[in-house]
Short mmCIF file of C-alpha atoms in Angstrom, two decimals:
data_model
loop_
_atom_site.label_atom_id
_atom_site.label_comp_id
_atom_site.label_asym_id
_atom_site.label_seq_id
_atom_site.Cartn_x
_atom_site.Cartn_y
_atom_site.Cartn_z
CA GLN A 1443 21.06 314.43 376.95
CA SER A 1444 21.41 314.64 380.77
CA VAL A 1445 22.54 317.84 382.45
CA LEU A 1446 24.87 316.07 384.67
CA THR A 1447 27.44 313.84 382.90
CA GLN A 1448 28.46 310.47 384.03
CA PRO A 1449 30.50 307.81 382.48
CA PRO A 1450 28.06 305.07 381.07
CA SER A 1451 30.01 302.30 382.69
CA VAL A 1452 32.72 301.28 384.89
CA SER A 1453 34.21 297.87 385.91
CA ALA A 1454 36.55 296.47 388.43
CA ALA A 1455 37.22 293.18 390.26
CA PRO A 1456 36.01 292.40 393.74
CA GLY A 1457 37.99 293.96 396.46
CA GLN A 1458 39.30 296.92 394.32
CA HIS A 1459 38.09 300.35 393.98
CA VAL A 1460 36.30 302.57 391.53
CA THR A 1461 35.47 306.14 391.28
CA ILE A 1462 32.43 307.60 389.26
CA SER A 1463 32.38 311.14 388.30
CA CYS A 1464 29.40 313.60 387.70
CA THR A 1465 30.27 316.72 385.96
CA GLY A 1466 28.01 319.62 385.79
CA SER A 1467 28.25 323.40 385.90
CA SER A 1468 28.44 326.54 387.97
CA SER A 1469 24.58 326.46 388.12
CA ASN A 1470 24.20 323.01 389.58
CA VAL A 1471 27.15 320.88 390.93
CA GLU A 1472 29.27 323.72 391.80
CA SER A 1473 26.64 325.84 393.76
CA ASN A 1474 24.35 322.96 395.21
CA TYR A 1475 24.72 319.79 397.23
CA VAL A 1476 25.04 316.63 395.38
CA SER A 1477 23.37 313.28 396.23
CA TRP A 1478 24.20 309.75 394.98
CA TYR A 1479 21.85 306.95 394.47
CA GLN A 1480 22.55 302.91 393.74
CA GLN A 1481 19.70 301.29 392.01
CA LEU A 1482 19.69 297.57 391.69
CA PRO A 1483 17.66 296.03 388.78
CA GLY A 1484 14.01 296.28 389.19
CA THR A 1485 14.20 298.22 392.38
CA ALA A 1486 13.94 301.86 393.47
CA PRO A 1487 16.88 304.01 393.97
CA LYS A 1488 18.68 304.09 397.31
CA LEU A 1489 20.25 307.10 398.87
CA LEU A 1490 24.09 306.58 399.21
CA ILE A 1491 25.46 310.03 399.80
CA TYR A 1492 24.05 313.44 400.41
CA ASP A 1493 25.29 317.07 401.22
CA ASN A 1494 28.29 315.93 398.84
CA ILE A 1495 29.92 313.89 401.48
CA GLN A 1496 27.54 312.65 404.21
CA ARG A 1497 26.26 308.95 404.28
CA PRO A 1498 22.93 308.04 405.81
CA SER A 1499 22.99 305.71 408.62
CA GLY A 1500 23.44 302.05 407.44
CA ILE A 1501 25.36 303.09 404.49
CA PRO A 1502 28.97 301.32 404.87
CA ASP A 1503 32.12 303.63 404.74
CA ARG A 1504 33.20 301.84 401.65
CA PHE A 1505 31.17 304.44 399.89
CA SER A 1506 32.29 308.19 400.00
CA GLY A 1507 31.38 311.25 398.11
CA SER A 1508 33.53 314.45 397.35
CA LYS A 1509 33.05 317.47 395.19
CA SER A 1510 35.51 319.84 393.46
CA GLY A 1511 34.23 322.65 391.49
CA THR A 1512 31.76 321.29 388.96
CA THR A 1513 32.62 317.71 389.50
CA ALA A 1514 31.22 315.40 392.16
CA THR A 1515 32.76 312.00 392.74
CA LEU A 1516 31.51 308.81 394.35
CA ALA A 1517 34.14 306.35 395.42
CA ILE A 1518 33.62 302.78 396.17
CA THR A 1519 36.31 300.74 397.82
CA GLY A 1520 36.50 297.14 398.58
CA LEU A 1521 34.22 296.18 395.78
CA GLN A 1522 31.58 293.55 396.43
CA PRO A 1523 29.40 291.43 393.76
CA GLY A 1524 26.44 293.16 395.32
CA ASP A 1525 27.84 296.60 394.40
CA GLU A 1526 26.70 295.93 390.86
CA ALA A 1527 24.26 298.42 390.18
CA VAL A 1528 23.49 301.72 388.43
CA TYR A 1529 24.65 304.70 390.14
CA TYR A 1530 23.08 308.14 389.82
CA CYS A 1531 23.94 311.65 390.87
CA GLY A 1532 21.50 314.31 391.53
CA THR A 1533 21.35 317.89 392.43
CA TRP A 1534 19.51 321.18 392.01
CA ASP A 1535 20.08 323.51 388.85
CA ARG A 1536 19.37 327.11 389.80
CA SER A 1537 19.15 328.28 386.28
CA LEU A 1538 15.82 329.88 385.31
CA SER A 1539 13.21 328.76 387.76
CA GLY A 1540 15.30 325.99 389.35
CA GLU A 1541 14.96 322.30 388.59
CA GLY A 1542 16.13 319.05 390.00
CA VAL A 1543 18.47 317.17 387.60
CA PHE A 1544 20.14 313.91 387.56
CA GLY A 1545 23.01 312.18 385.83
CA GLY A 1546 22.41 309.64 383.12
CA GLY A 1547 23.60 307.01 385.34
CA THR A 1548 26.66 304.68 385.44
CA LYS A 1549 26.51 301.05 385.26
CA LEU A 1550 28.94 299.33 387.61
CA THR A 1551 30.23 295.77 386.80
CA VAL A 1552 31.99 293.78 389.23
CA LEU A 1553 34.24 291.53 387.13
CA GLN B 123 10.29 303.55 409.14
CA VAL B 124 8.19 305.43 406.38
CA LEU B 125 6.36 303.46 403.94
CA LEU B 126 5.41 304.85 400.53
CA GLN B 127 3.05 303.13 398.26
CA GLU B 128 2.18 304.42 394.77
CA SER B 129 -1.13 303.60 393.28
CA GLY B 130 -3.08 304.51 390.12
CA PRO B 131 -3.96 303.31 386.54
CA GLY B 132 -1.19 301.24 384.81
CA LEU B 133 -2.65 302.40 381.52
CA VAL B 134 -3.65 305.79 380.47
CA LYS B 135 -4.94 306.88 376.83
CA PRO B 136 -2.94 309.56 374.87
CA SER B 137 -4.27 313.00 375.68
CA GLU B 138 -5.82 311.93 378.94
CA THR B 139 -4.79 312.72 382.48
CA LEU B 140 -2.49 310.59 384.46
CA SER B 141 -3.28 310.54 388.07
CA LEU B 142 -1.23 308.88 390.70
CA THR B 143 -1.40 308.78 394.50
CA CYS B 144 1.23 308.09 397.09
CA SER B 145 0.11 306.75 400.37
CA VAL B 146 2.57 307.70 403.22
CA ALA B 147 2.56 305.59 406.37
CA GLY B 148 4.76 305.91 409.46
CA ASP B 149 5.62 309.73 409.07
CA SER B 150 4.03 312.97 409.43
CA ILE B 151 3.22 314.25 405.88
CA ASN B 152 3.85 317.86 406.96
CA ASP B 153 7.50 317.46 408.07
CA TYR B 154 9.13 316.51 404.64
CA TYR B 155 9.33 317.36 400.91
CA TRP B 156 7.51 315.17 398.68
CA ASN B 157 8.81 314.38 395.44
CA TRP B 158 8.00 312.63 392.09
CA ILE B 159 10.63 311.18 389.95
CA ARG B 160 10.02 309.08 386.96
CA GLN B 161 12.17 306.63 384.84
CA SER B 162 11.33 305.61 381.33
CA PRO B 163 12.02 302.04 380.32
CA GLY B 164 15.52 301.46 380.31
CA LYS B 165 16.37 305.02 380.94
CA GLY B 166 17.84 307.20 383.70
CA LEU B 167 15.94 309.30 386.45
CA GLU B 168 14.03 312.43 385.47
CA TRP B 169 12.89 314.68 388.23
CA VAL B 170 9.00 315.60 387.89
CA GLY B 171 8.78 317.74 390.91
CA TYR B 172 8.14 318.24 394.69
CA THR B 173 5.96 319.88 397.14
CA LEU B 174 6.03 320.94 400.96
CA TYR B 175 2.89 321.24 402.84
CA GLY B 176 2.11 324.67 402.92
CA GLY B 177 4.86 325.59 400.87
CA ASN B 178 5.70 326.02 397.20
CA SER B 179 5.82 323.39 394.49
CA TYR B 180 8.67 323.24 391.95
CA TYR B 181 8.22 321.36 388.76
CA ASN B 182 10.40 320.22 385.91
CA PRO B 183 10.38 323.19 383.31
CA SER B 184 9.62 320.61 380.57
CA LEU B 185 6.43 319.36 382.39
CA THR B 186 5.28 322.59 384.32
CA SER B 187 2.34 323.40 382.05
CA ARG B 188 0.92 319.72 382.75
CA VAL B 189 1.96 318.76 386.05
CA THR B 190 0.42 319.29 389.52
CA ILE B 191 1.69 317.74 392.82
CA SER B 192 -0.51 318.06 395.88
CA ILE B 193 -0.83 316.98 399.32
CA ASP B 194 -3.80 315.61 401.03
CA MET B 195 -3.38 315.74 404.74
CA SER B 196 -6.54 314.14 405.78
CA GLU B 197 -5.68 310.98 403.89
CA ASN B 198 -1.80 311.16 404.23
CA GLN B 199 -1.39 311.26 400.59
CA VAL B 200 0.46 312.93 397.92
CA SER B 201 -0.70 313.01 394.40
CA LEU B 202 0.49 313.67 390.86
CA LYS B 203 -1.62 314.80 387.99
CA LEU B 204 -0.04 315.07 384.64
CA THR B 205 -2.39 316.00 381.74
CA SER B 206 -2.38 315.60 377.91
CA VAL B 207 -0.08 312.75 378.39
CA THR B 208 1.75 311.02 375.31
CA ALA B 209 3.67 307.98 374.85
CA ALA B 210 6.89 309.97 376.05
CA ASP B 211 5.14 309.96 379.52
CA THR B 212 5.35 306.08 379.77
CA ALA B 213 7.54 305.36 382.66
CA VAL B 214 7.83 304.02 386.31
CA TYR B 215 6.71 306.79 388.41
CA PHE B 216 8.28 307.01 391.99
CA CYS B 217 7.07 308.76 394.94
CA ALA B 218 9.96 309.90 397.33
CA ARG B 219 10.57 311.82 400.60
CA SER B 220 13.22 314.25 401.29
CA ASP B 221 14.35 316.15 404.52
CA TYR B 222 14.79 319.33 402.29
CA GLY B 223 14.17 320.47 398.61
CA GLY B 224 16.75 320.93 396.21
CA ASN B 225 16.79 317.45 394.98
CA ASN B 226 18.94 316.42 397.92
CA LYS B 227 18.77 313.58 400.57
CA ILE B 228 15.85 311.85 399.00
CA ASP B 229 16.05 309.20 401.49
CA SER B 230 12.80 306.99 401.13
CA TRP B 231 11.33 305.80 397.90
CA GLY B 232 8.23 303.86 397.17
CA GLN B 233 8.52 300.85 394.97
CA GLY B 234 7.39 302.53 391.69
CA THR B 235 4.35 302.10 389.42
CA LEU B 236 4.62 301.58 385.77
CA VAL B 237 2.38 303.76 383.72
CA THR B 238 1.86 303.07 380.10
CA VAL B 239 0.33 305.54 377.64
CA SER B 240 -1.24 303.72 374.90
CA SER B 241 -4.49 303.71 373.04
#
């Protein structure tokens, strides 16, 4: 059971948009920066969003992040077949001695 | 462009020590945080820990009694040691770089190396 809760799967047709939620608590999502990663099959994760809303250079603006309270959200617009992947959120949890935490991952299917 | 390459045994016996090395090319190792993250087959990401040269290391509380992450500046390498392994430690282990700690902005990843714990 992951500390951060993500829906196991989402799906949409090409060209449409989807949102993926990442729900945590006051000790993690609410009080720390959230990052989002895309993992294609058999590859390492790739950073999409950091500091809740920032995109690294080279990441298209079809990908955007937001955060409100204990929930962070990744939005993807103009879906493309190449977006089919597993998406993870990650942040820091400051309970006890502190630790990094990830969501369980959300499988995006582009129909 | 930084390149990270994990290396080490692909098979470790139960109760023994898992030792992996991450070779860093194209970057100064003392400017960043260095993370280890693992992924059991078919499962999600699990944060193992991170370190900063000359700074503190932080470990997953469930692993802290068994894990050590260290930096070898002379070799530009980051190492991971995990003692007393069990089958539950079977995973792909990723070495990854971040600009700061807090499990945020991990922007460069190695390809990962699969370690299987089995007799």
